[in-house]
mmCIF file of C-alpha atoms and ligand atoms in Angstrom:
data_model
loop_
_atom_site.group_PDB
_atom_site.id
_atom_site.type_symbol
_atom_site.label_atom_id
_atom_site.label_comp_id
_atom_site.label_asym_id
_atom_site.label_seq_id
_atom_site.Cartn_x
_atom_site.Cartn_y
_atom_site.Cartn_z
ATOM 1 C CA MET A 1 -2.560 0.265 -17.209
ATOM 2 C CA LYS A 2 -2.497 3.395 -19.488
ATOM 3 C CA THR A 3 0.188 5.959 -19.513
ATOM 4 C CA TYR A 4 -1.050 9.388 -18.717
ATOM 5 C CA VAL A 5 0.276 12.531 -20.454
ATOM 6 C CA VAL A 6 -1.584 15.529 -18.866
ATOM 7 C CA GLY A 7 -1.098 19.146 -19.906
ATOM 8 C CA ASN A 8 -1.904 21.815 -17.271
ATOM 9 C CA TRP A 9 -2.356 25.014 -19.148
ATOM 10 C CA LYS A 10 -2.851 27.153 -15.705
ATOM 11 C CA LEU A 11 -3.802 30.767 -16.564
ATOM 12 C CA ASN A 12 -2.720 30.726 -20.334
ATOM 13 C CA PHE A 13 -4.683 30.807 -23.534
ATOM 14 C CA ASN A 14 -7.855 32.723 -24.241
ATOM 15 C CA VAL A 15 -10.867 30.594 -25.597
ATOM 16 C CA GLY A 16 -9.813 31.305 -29.206
ATOM 17 C CA GLU A 17 -6.200 30.438 -28.634
ATOM 18 C CA ALA A 18 -7.225 27.273 -26.803
ATOM 19 C CA SER A 19 -9.396 26.158 -29.683
ATOM 20 C CA ILE A 20 -6.785 26.737 -32.280
ATOM 21 C CA TYR A 21 -4.297 24.751 -30.155
ATOM 22 C CA LEU A 22 -6.797 21.903 -29.723
ATOM 23 C CA HIS A 23 -7.543 21.876 -33.476
ATOM 24 C CA LYS A 24 -3.734 21.503 -34.295
ATOM 25 C CA LEU A 25 -3.382 18.902 -31.552
ATOM 26 C CA LEU A 26 -6.136 16.749 -32.872
ATOM 27 C CA LYS A 27 -4.745 16.822 -36.337
ATOM 28 C CA LYS A 28 -1.318 15.682 -35.158
ATOM 29 C CA LEU A 29 -2.330 13.346 -32.263
ATOM 30 C CA PRO A 30 -1.804 9.720 -33.179
ATOM 31 C CA ASN A 31 -4.428 7.403 -31.675
ATOM 32 C CA TYR A 32 -2.245 5.451 -29.133
ATOM 33 C CA ARG A 33 -4.762 3.459 -27.128
ATOM 34 C CA ASP A 34 -2.440 2.919 -24.274
ATOM 35 C CA VAL A 35 -1.496 6.513 -23.818
ATOM 36 C CA GLU A 36 -4.148 8.794 -22.225
ATOM 37 C CA VAL A 37 -3.717 12.410 -23.330
ATOM 38 C CA VAL A 38 -5.346 15.041 -21.297
ATOM 39 C CA ILE A 39 -5.312 18.780 -21.395
ATOM 40 C CA ALA A 40 -6.598 21.026 -18.685
ATOM 41 C CA PRO A 41 -7.589 24.542 -20.094
ATOM 42 C CA SER A 42 -9.151 27.594 -18.181
ATOM 43 C CA THR A 43 -12.555 26.819 -16.927
ATOM 44 C CA ILE A 44 -14.016 29.384 -19.633
ATOM 45 C CA ALA A 45 -12.730 27.455 -22.536
ATOM 46 C CA LEU A 46 -13.956 23.928 -21.292
ATOM 47 C CA GLN A 47 -17.526 24.126 -22.497
ATOM 48 C CA PRO A 48 -16.735 25.057 -26.153
ATOM 49 C CA LEU A 49 -13.569 22.674 -26.228
ATOM 50 C CA SER A 50 -15.833 19.901 -24.983
ATOM 51 C CA LEU A 51 -17.795 20.282 -28.176
ATOM 52 C CA GLN A 52 -14.630 20.239 -30.259
ATOM 53 C CA VAL A 53 -12.547 17.507 -28.679
ATOM 54 C CA ASP A 54 -12.644 13.933 -29.966
ATOM 55 C CA ARG A 55 -12.897 11.798 -26.766
ATOM 56 C CA HIS A 56 -11.862 8.670 -28.497
ATOM 57 C CA LYS A 57 -8.474 10.455 -28.926
ATOM 58 C CA MET A 58 -8.083 12.515 -25.800
ATOM 59 C CA LYS A 59 -9.849 13.860 -22.821
ATOM 60 C CA LEU A 60 -10.399 17.295 -20.958
ATOM 61 C CA ALA A 61 -9.682 18.146 -17.389
ATOM 62 C CA ALA A 62 -10.718 21.133 -15.313
ATOM 63 C CA GLN A 63 -7.751 22.753 -13.196
ATOM 64 C CA ASN A 64 -10.154 23.126 -10.191
ATOM 65 C CA GLY A 65 -13.790 22.641 -9.243
ATOM 66 C CA PHE A 66 -15.659 23.391 -5.991
ATOM 67 C CA TYR A 67 -16.822 20.809 -3.502
ATOM 68 C CA ARG A 68 -20.392 21.972 -3.171
ATOM 69 C CA ASP A 69 -22.774 21.375 -6.123
ATOM 70 C CA TYR A 70 -24.733 24.692 -5.856
ATOM 71 C CA GLY A 71 -25.361 27.455 -3.576
ATOM 72 C CA ALA A 72 -24.058 30.856 -2.374
ATOM 73 C CA PHE A 73 -20.357 30.497 -3.481
ATOM 74 C CA THR A 74 -19.606 33.476 -5.758
ATOM 75 C CA GLY A 75 -17.219 32.779 -8.436
ATOM 76 C CA GLU A 76 -16.934 28.963 -8.020
ATOM 77 C CA THR A 77 -17.594 26.286 -10.516
ATOM 78 C CA SER A 78 -18.893 23.104 -9.223
ATOM 79 C CA MET A 79 -17.862 19.603 -10.038
ATOM 80 C CA SER A 80 -21.609 18.959 -10.861
ATOM 81 C CA GLN A 81 -21.412 21.751 -13.436
ATOM 82 C CA LEU A 82 -18.220 20.253 -14.763
ATOM 83 C CA ARG A 83 -19.837 16.766 -15.063
ATOM 84 C CA GLY A 84 -20.147 15.681 -18.722
ATOM 85 C CA ILE A 85 -17.785 18.433 -19.923
ATOM 86 C CA VAL A 86 -14.659 17.039 -18.349
ATOM 87 C CA ASP A 87 -13.397 13.630 -17.633
ATOM 88 C CA TYR A 88 -10.684 14.727 -15.098
ATOM 89 C CA VAL A 89 -10.193 17.423 -12.625
ATOM 90 C CA ILE A 90 -6.750 18.439 -11.013
ATOM 91 C CA VAL A 91 -7.327 18.805 -7.250
ATOM 92 C CA GLY A 92 -4.749 20.333 -4.702
ATOM 93 C CA HIS A 93 -2.220 21.633 -7.158
ATOM 94 C CA SER A 94 0.598 23.463 -5.219
ATOM 95 C CA GLU A 95 -0.605 26.812 -6.626
ATOM 96 C CA ARG A 96 -4.022 26.170 -5.297
ATOM 97 C CA ARG A 97 -2.502 25.187 -1.927
ATOM 98 C CA TYR A 98 0.027 27.951 -1.538
ATOM 99 C CA VAL A 99 -1.300 30.921 -3.640
ATOM 100 C CA MET A 100 -5.134 30.274 -3.025
ATOM 101 C CA GLY A 101 -4.741 28.855 0.490
ATOM 102 C CA GLU A 102 -6.413 25.498 -0.014
ATOM 103 C CA ASN A 103 -5.863 22.897 2.762
ATOM 104 C CA ASP A 104 -6.168 19.210 2.925
ATOM 105 C CA LYS A 105 -9.763 19.570 4.330
ATOM 106 C CA MET A 106 -10.964 21.454 1.450
ATOM 107 C CA ILE A 107 -8.948 19.291 -1.039
ATOM 108 C CA ALA A 108 -10.558 16.150 0.466
ATOM 109 C CA LYS A 109 -13.998 17.553 -0.126
ATOM 110 C CA LYS A 110 -13.126 18.455 -3.719
ATOM 111 C CA VAL A 111 -11.734 14.852 -4.442
ATOM 112 C CA ALA A 112 -14.893 13.555 -2.876
ATOM 113 C CA ALA A 113 -17.214 15.821 -5.108
ATOM 114 C CA ALA A 114 -15.279 14.854 -8.255
ATOM 115 C CA VAL A 115 -15.873 11.297 -7.550
ATOM 116 C CA ARG A 116 -19.610 11.760 -6.745
ATOM 117 C CA ASN A 117 -19.957 13.585 -10.112
ATOM 118 C CA ARG A 118 -18.033 10.829 -12.077
ATOM 119 C CA ILE A 119 -15.047 13.016 -12.750
ATOM 120 C CA THR A 120 -11.676 11.479 -11.995
ATOM 121 C CA PRO A 121 -9.704 13.713 -9.652
ATOM 122 C CA ILE A 122 -5.888 14.098 -10.175
ATOM 123 C CA LEU A 123 -4.962 14.730 -6.619
ATOM 124 C CA CYS A 124 -1.474 16.611 -6.531
ATOM 125 C CA VAL A 125 0.809 16.173 -3.668
ATOM 126 C CA GLY A 126 4.351 17.588 -3.128
ATOM 127 C CA GLU A 127 6.735 19.027 -0.587
ATOM 128 C CA THR A 128 8.272 22.572 -0.623
ATOM 129 C CA GLU A 129 12.004 23.162 -0.834
ATOM 130 C CA ASN A 130 12.053 24.038 2.944
ATOM 131 C CA GLU A 131 10.077 20.918 3.888
ATOM 132 C CA ARG A 132 12.597 18.840 1.917
ATOM 133 C CA ALA A 133 15.627 20.674 3.472
ATOM 134 C CA PHE A 134 14.259 19.987 7.051
ATOM 135 C CA GLY A 135 13.749 16.173 6.261
ATOM 136 C CA GLU A 136 9.999 16.538 6.380
ATOM 137 C CA THR A 137 9.177 15.194 2.917
ATOM 138 C CA ALA A 138 7.852 11.739 4.083
ATOM 139 C CA ASP A 139 5.576 13.388 6.623
ATOM 140 C CA VAL A 140 4.212 15.990 4.179
ATOM 141 C CA ILE A 141 3.457 13.366 1.495
ATOM 142 C CA ARG A 142 1.799 11.025 3.952
ATOM 143 C CA ASP A 143 -0.231 13.838 5.350
ATOM 144 C CA GLN A 144 -1.305 15.149 1.929
ATOM 145 C CA VAL A 145 -2.132 11.748 0.617
ATOM 146 C CA LEU A 146 -4.170 10.688 3.690
ATOM 147 C CA GLY A 147 -5.686 14.125 3.935
ATOM 148 C CA GLY A 148 -6.717 14.369 0.248
ATOM 149 C CA LEU A 149 -8.134 10.874 0.211
ATOM 150 C CA SER A 150 -9.866 10.937 3.677
ATOM 151 C CA GLU A 151 -13.428 10.888 2.016
ATOM 152 C CA VAL A 152 -12.677 8.289 -0.596
ATOM 153 C CA SER A 153 -14.145 4.960 0.220
ATOM 154 C CA GLU A 154 -12.370 1.537 -0.619
ATOM 155 C CA GLU A 155 -15.010 1.188 -3.372
ATOM 156 C CA ASP A 156 -14.135 4.553 -4.964
ATOM 157 C CA ILE A 157 -10.220 4.525 -4.613
ATOM 158 C CA ASP A 158 -9.926 3.042 -8.052
ATOM 159 C CA LYS A 159 -11.429 6.254 -9.487
ATOM 160 C CA VAL A 160 -8.529 8.471 -8.217
ATOM 161 C CA ILE A 161 -5.112 9.381 -9.677
ATOM 162 C CA ILE A 162 -2.315 10.749 -7.614
ATOM 163 C CA ALA A 163 0.390 13.225 -9.124
ATOM 164 C CA TYR A 164 3.565 13.738 -7.234
ATOM 165 C CA GLU A 165 4.753 17.405 -7.874
ATOM 166 C CA PRO A 166 7.559 18.689 -5.543
ATOM 167 C CA VAL A 167 7.033 22.293 -5.465
ATOM 168 C CA TRP A 168 10.696 23.117 -5.693
ATOM 169 C CA ALA A 169 10.827 21.462 -9.276
ATOM 170 C CA ILE A 170 7.865 23.295 -10.787
ATOM 171 C CA SER A 171 9.298 25.351 -13.542
ATOM 172 C CA SER A 172 7.658 28.612 -12.625
ATOM 173 C CA VAL A 173 9.012 28.466 -9.147
ATOM 174 C CA LYS A 174 12.048 30.730 -8.630
ATOM 175 C CA GLY A 175 15.228 28.576 -8.527
ATOM 176 C CA ALA A 176 13.460 25.461 -9.724
ATOM 177 C CA LYS A 177 15.623 22.422 -9.694
ATOM 178 C CA LEU A 178 15.191 19.136 -11.555
ATOM 179 C CA ALA A 179 14.051 16.195 -9.443
ATOM 180 C CA THR A 180 16.267 13.218 -9.919
ATOM 181 C CA PRO A 181 14.677 9.838 -11.033
ATOM 182 C CA ASP A 182 15.819 8.482 -7.702
ATOM 183 C CA GLU A 183 14.141 11.140 -5.673
ATOM 184 C CA VAL A 184 10.975 10.692 -7.762
ATOM 185 C CA ALA A 185 11.149 6.848 -7.191
ATOM 186 C CA THR A 186 11.484 7.243 -3.405
ATOM 187 C CA VAL A 187 8.480 9.638 -2.972
ATOM 188 C CA VAL A 188 6.394 7.616 -5.307
ATOM 189 C CA GLY A 189 7.012 4.590 -3.267
ATOM 190 C CA LEU A 190 5.947 6.618 -0.175
ATOM 191 C CA VAL A 191 2.688 7.476 -1.981
ATOM 192 C CA ARG A 192 1.998 3.925 -2.803
ATOM 193 C CA ALA A 193 2.933 2.695 0.664
ATOM 194 C CA THR A 194 0.572 5.198 2.265
ATOM 195 C CA ILE A 195 -2.324 4.095 -0.036
ATOM 196 C CA SER A 196 -1.470 0.507 0.773
ATOM 197 C CA GLU A 197 -1.755 1.274 4.566
ATOM 198 C CA VAL A 198 -5.343 2.480 4.162
ATOM 199 C CA TYR A 199 -6.570 0.474 0.960
ATOM 200 C CA GLY A 200 -4.524 -2.584 0.973
ATOM 201 C CA ALA A 201 -1.273 -3.509 -0.901
ATOM 202 C CA GLU A 202 -2.988 -4.392 -4.215
ATOM 203 C CA THR A 203 -4.523 -1.092 -4.403
ATOM 204 C CA GLY A 204 -1.331 0.731 -3.365
ATOM 205 C CA GLU A 205 0.155 -0.942 -6.513
ATOM 206 C CA ARG A 206 -2.662 -0.204 -8.688
ATOM 207 C CA VAL A 207 -3.588 3.502 -8.281
ATOM 208 C CA PRO A 208 -2.020 5.530 -11.048
ATOM 209 C CA VAL A 209 0.664 7.835 -9.868
ATOM 210 C CA LEU A 210 2.015 10.645 -12.136
ATOM 211 C CA PHE A 211 5.002 12.877 -11.871
ATOM 212 C CA GLY A 212 5.138 16.610 -12.473
ATOM 213 C CA GLY A 213 7.760 19.330 -12.268
ATOM 214 C CA SER A 214 9.682 20.750 -15.245
ATOM 215 C CA VAL A 215 8.969 17.715 -17.400
ATOM 216 C CA ASN A 216 10.111 18.322 -20.951
ATOM 217 C CA PRO A 217 11.023 16.484 -24.016
ATOM 218 C CA SER A 218 14.566 15.793 -22.954
ATOM 219 C CA ASN A 219 13.771 14.422 -19.534
ATOM 220 C CA ALA A 220 10.276 12.771 -20.014
ATOM 221 C CA GLY A 221 11.683 9.496 -20.981
ATOM 222 C CA ALA A 222 13.572 9.293 -17.798
ATOM 223 C CA TYR A 223 10.686 10.143 -15.538
ATOM 224 C CA LEU A 224 8.333 7.924 -17.398
ATOM 225 C CA THR A 225 10.619 4.822 -16.744
ATOM 226 C CA VAL A 226 10.890 5.528 -13.064
ATOM 227 C CA PRO A 227 9.396 2.333 -11.412
ATOM 228 C CA GLY A 228 5.860 3.120 -10.012
ATOM 229 C CA VAL A 229 5.345 6.246 -12.333
ATOM 230 C CA ASN A 230 2.397 5.768 -14.630
ATOM 231 C CA GLY A 231 2.584 9.224 -16.348
ATOM 232 C CA VAL A 232 3.546 12.901 -16.412
ATOM 233 C CA LEU A 233 1.861 16.150 -15.722
ATOM 234 C CA MET A 234 3.192 19.286 -17.364
ATOM 235 C CA GLY A 235 2.724 22.965 -17.203
ATOM 236 C CA GLY A 236 5.296 24.876 -19.371
ATOM 237 C CA SER A 237 5.832 22.016 -21.924
ATOM 238 C CA SER A 238 2.279 21.474 -22.493
ATOM 239 C CA LEU A 239 1.796 25.037 -23.757
ATOM 240 C CA ILE A 240 4.230 24.301 -26.726
ATOM 241 C CA LEU A 241 2.410 21.859 -29.046
ATOM 242 C CA SER A 242 5.565 20.392 -30.529
ATOM 243 C CA GLU A 243 6.906 19.544 -27.001
ATOM 244 C CA PHE A 244 3.642 18.098 -25.820
ATOM 245 C CA ILE A 245 3.390 15.871 -28.893
ATOM 246 C CA ASP A 246 7.051 14.868 -28.503
ATOM 247 C CA ILE A 247 6.209 13.854 -24.849
ATOM 248 C CA ILE A 248 3.193 11.864 -25.929
ATOM 249 C CA ASP A 249 5.384 10.087 -28.494
ATOM 250 C CA THR A 250 7.976 9.468 -25.692
ATOM 251 C CA ALA A 251 5.033 7.949 -23.572
ATOM 252 C CA LYS A 252 4.176 5.511 -26.302
ATOM 253 C CA ARG A 253 7.940 4.667 -27.042
ATOM 254 C CA VAL A 254 8.780 3.766 -23.399
ATOM 255 C CA ARG A 255 5.821 1.567 -23.160
ATOM 256 C CA ALA A 256 6.698 -0.524 -26.307
HETATM 257 P P1 PGA B 301 5.840 22.684 -15.006
HETATM 258 O O1 PGA B 301 4.425 22.746 -14.262
HETATM 259 O O2 PGA B 301 5.721 21.395 -15.845
HETATM 260 O O3 PGA B 301 5.740 23.961 -15.701
HETATM 261 O O4 PGA B 301 6.882 22.610 -14.146
HETATM 262 C C1 PGA B 301 3.974 21.465 -13.543
HETATM 263 C C2 PGA B 301 2.815 21.792 -12.818
HETATM 264 O O5 PGA B 301 2.746 22.781 -12.093
HETATM 265 O O6 PGA B 301 1.713 21.013 -12.890
#
């Protein structure tokens, strides 16, 4: 299985800045066949960057996409419009859940719409600081995994990636803390156990599970070697080209 290194740029970089970053990244990016490098720029930059990107070297992701393909949905971009432009789409990121009010039902429809349009959804799940403090982590993760995958058939489960991102570890959250590798291992185990319940043990082992939350060049190696973790999803560190490349190199090294 590939190791995934995914950069979520969030609301940063205009189209020109995004294009310059991509130009520099493509120049420096080694062709590691077993490391899948993905960046998720703003929606507005996706189309021009799709003409610039070298898909043999890396892929593009959308940060979000709507679950209906067309219709009266002002301001939305559908998965069908993203089809052919991106290979991946981030779905259910905690900022969409808690700032934009997305719930598991909407997220499930988005996951299904992505799969229907041949885009691999990266379904994000993660507990808040309060949920962890009240001992609710296992229930929250189970609900979010089951909820987010509720429209995915057995046939399609291999087209989905899960990312565990504890909300309290995301670098832009006030008072963010680093998750320990043990904490990550426990929750990734829960994610896999939940998938196994529905889709069988083999699938539970096979679905790629990424970790995200303040991943940077100094801790990426530790997270990438947590049993059951197949890659990392970064916000802050993906905005700094040298850090992003450093983490890609780490991904290659820990696999070797
Ligand atoms: P961070 O963001 O790496 O800045 O903590 C991760 C994310 O929100 O996906």
